[in-house]
């Protein structure tokens, strides 16, 4: 379970402070798939960063009783000047996993081929996401945090993602921030809507999507 | 106890992974790789040593000039590069914060360890080389020499823990670093033996924990003839307070860190 209690986060903008999250409460249980909805700038990425521990909240706390991935998205988590293989090696070291297994899985899953020996800064955002996603699948987390992008790439790759995540790992929890309502509707059973720093939880994803459209 | 042991395992794993990562990004895997870290301090020490030999003759303060330069310069270069490398560590490595087991303290520790190991290797290398040509004495007291290193590097580490978070608070800090490291030179103890200074000057430079460390190291190398001046309690106390304050400062800054 991941529980968020009274979480607040603000950023300094010039001399003023802008509150992005204002007293957020929720909990996510193993196996739940939750969509995080909200307009641009509503604080979806900010909330995902707090859950992942990338940034620390001003107040409130996050209680983690299951392991969570780092926020998977276009950026973050990689060293741009290192190659895909070097990044995989580094990540396998800090998470204490076997590099051999991770390497095989990443090669097979990402289909990036030669590009894996190139610096990650030369990757397109789609390639970065593939690599990040493959690495986090290889390490095995209880809860996956996915920011903005989801299942990018061609049909075949999307199918592969769906297989890995929904068939082989249907017991894992998932938090997805996205604007793509079709994917979200198919993927998630619950939804959180972020608006004006507040979070409203809906137990049915349809209600959440409707609330989002009415913002 | 189990969780403590597990935490230690993770800590060791993370430090190891970060060191390897830092070494590959900084030195690459080509040619001599990591050994480059020795190059700068060695070049500095030997070139300055040669320069001084030309200016002052082969002996100064009763010891070989090159040995004097090596014992003074290598720790000083350690201090200087640690301070310089301490600037903006946290934002430069922001993407590492995506992995929750890595703390900002690990980033500071890793930079410090790499510099420390590199400079100690350079010292050892220079010492053996000079010893083989008779320009460096056999160490008089290795234990005290090592304690001196520990004192010197403890203070250096404390300074990193201040510089790193301080440089995140304002970009102005970065502009002051070169001049501050320059001002520190007389307080590093590299260019004199305290025993040869006027007592009033000696009193002032002994405020600096670095001078105590330097005197210990040199006593350990050259022996009692240099009339070394140092205390055991004062410098380590200053360093411990500095480290404590630095840890606290890092914590505050970590909370404020904005990561893309």
XYZ file of C-alpha atoms in Angstrom, chain A residues 9 11-12 49 51-58 64 68 70-71 75-79 81-82 86 89-91 93-96, chain B residues 10 13-14 16-18 20-21 24-25 29 92-102 169 251 254-260:
62
model
C 4.149 21.182 -2.023
C 7.623 26.160 -5.422
C 9.341 29.492 -5.321
C 7.633 13.088 -8.105
C 5.288 9.708 -4.538
C 8.517 8.521 -6.139
C 10.612 10.438 -3.599
C 12.327 12.487 -6.319
C 11.328 15.689 -4.568
C 10.362 16.079 -0.948
C 7.051 17.640 0.140
C 6.799 20.809 2.245
C 5.266 3.279 1.399
C 7.596 1.734 -6.290
C 11.019 5.804 -10.180
C 8.724 8.038 -12.259
C 13.294 12.452 -18.754
C 14.857 11.663 -15.447
C 16.605 8.649 -14.046
C 19.311 8.536 -16.711
C 22.749 9.985 -17.191
C 26.389 11.116 -21.423
C 26.394 7.398 -20.642
C 26.007 1.846 -18.969
C 24.527 -1.405 -15.566
C 24.280 1.483 -13.122
C 20.615 0.839 -12.404
C 23.944 -2.020 -9.431
C 21.944 0.394 -7.302
C 18.909 -1.867 -7.209
C 21.068 -4.911 -6.529
C 22.193 -0.674 0.149
C 25.980 -0.813 -3.136
C 24.974 2.745 -3.944
C 30.121 1.620 -5.253
C 27.784 2.145 -8.210
C 28.134 5.919 -7.975
C 32.082 3.573 -10.907
C 29.654 5.868 -12.691
C 33.465 6.387 -16.291
C 31.842 9.773 -16.905
C 37.503 3.805 -20.270
C 24.169 18.579 -11.717
C 23.186 15.110 -10.547
C 19.473 15.833 -10.211
C 18.531 12.874 -12.378
C 20.018 10.557 -9.739
C 17.384 11.727 -7.292
C 14.935 9.643 -9.320
C 16.301 6.654 -7.444
C 15.199 6.888 -3.870
C 18.094 4.917 -2.375
C 20.520 7.636 -3.480
C 21.068 28.682 -2.655
C 18.937 18.187 4.580
C 17.384 18.564 -0.311
C 13.863 19.563 0.643
C 14.031 22.608 -1.579
C 15.628 20.872 -4.540
C 13.574 21.166 -7.721
C 14.229 18.340 -10.150
C 13.277 18.375 -13.785
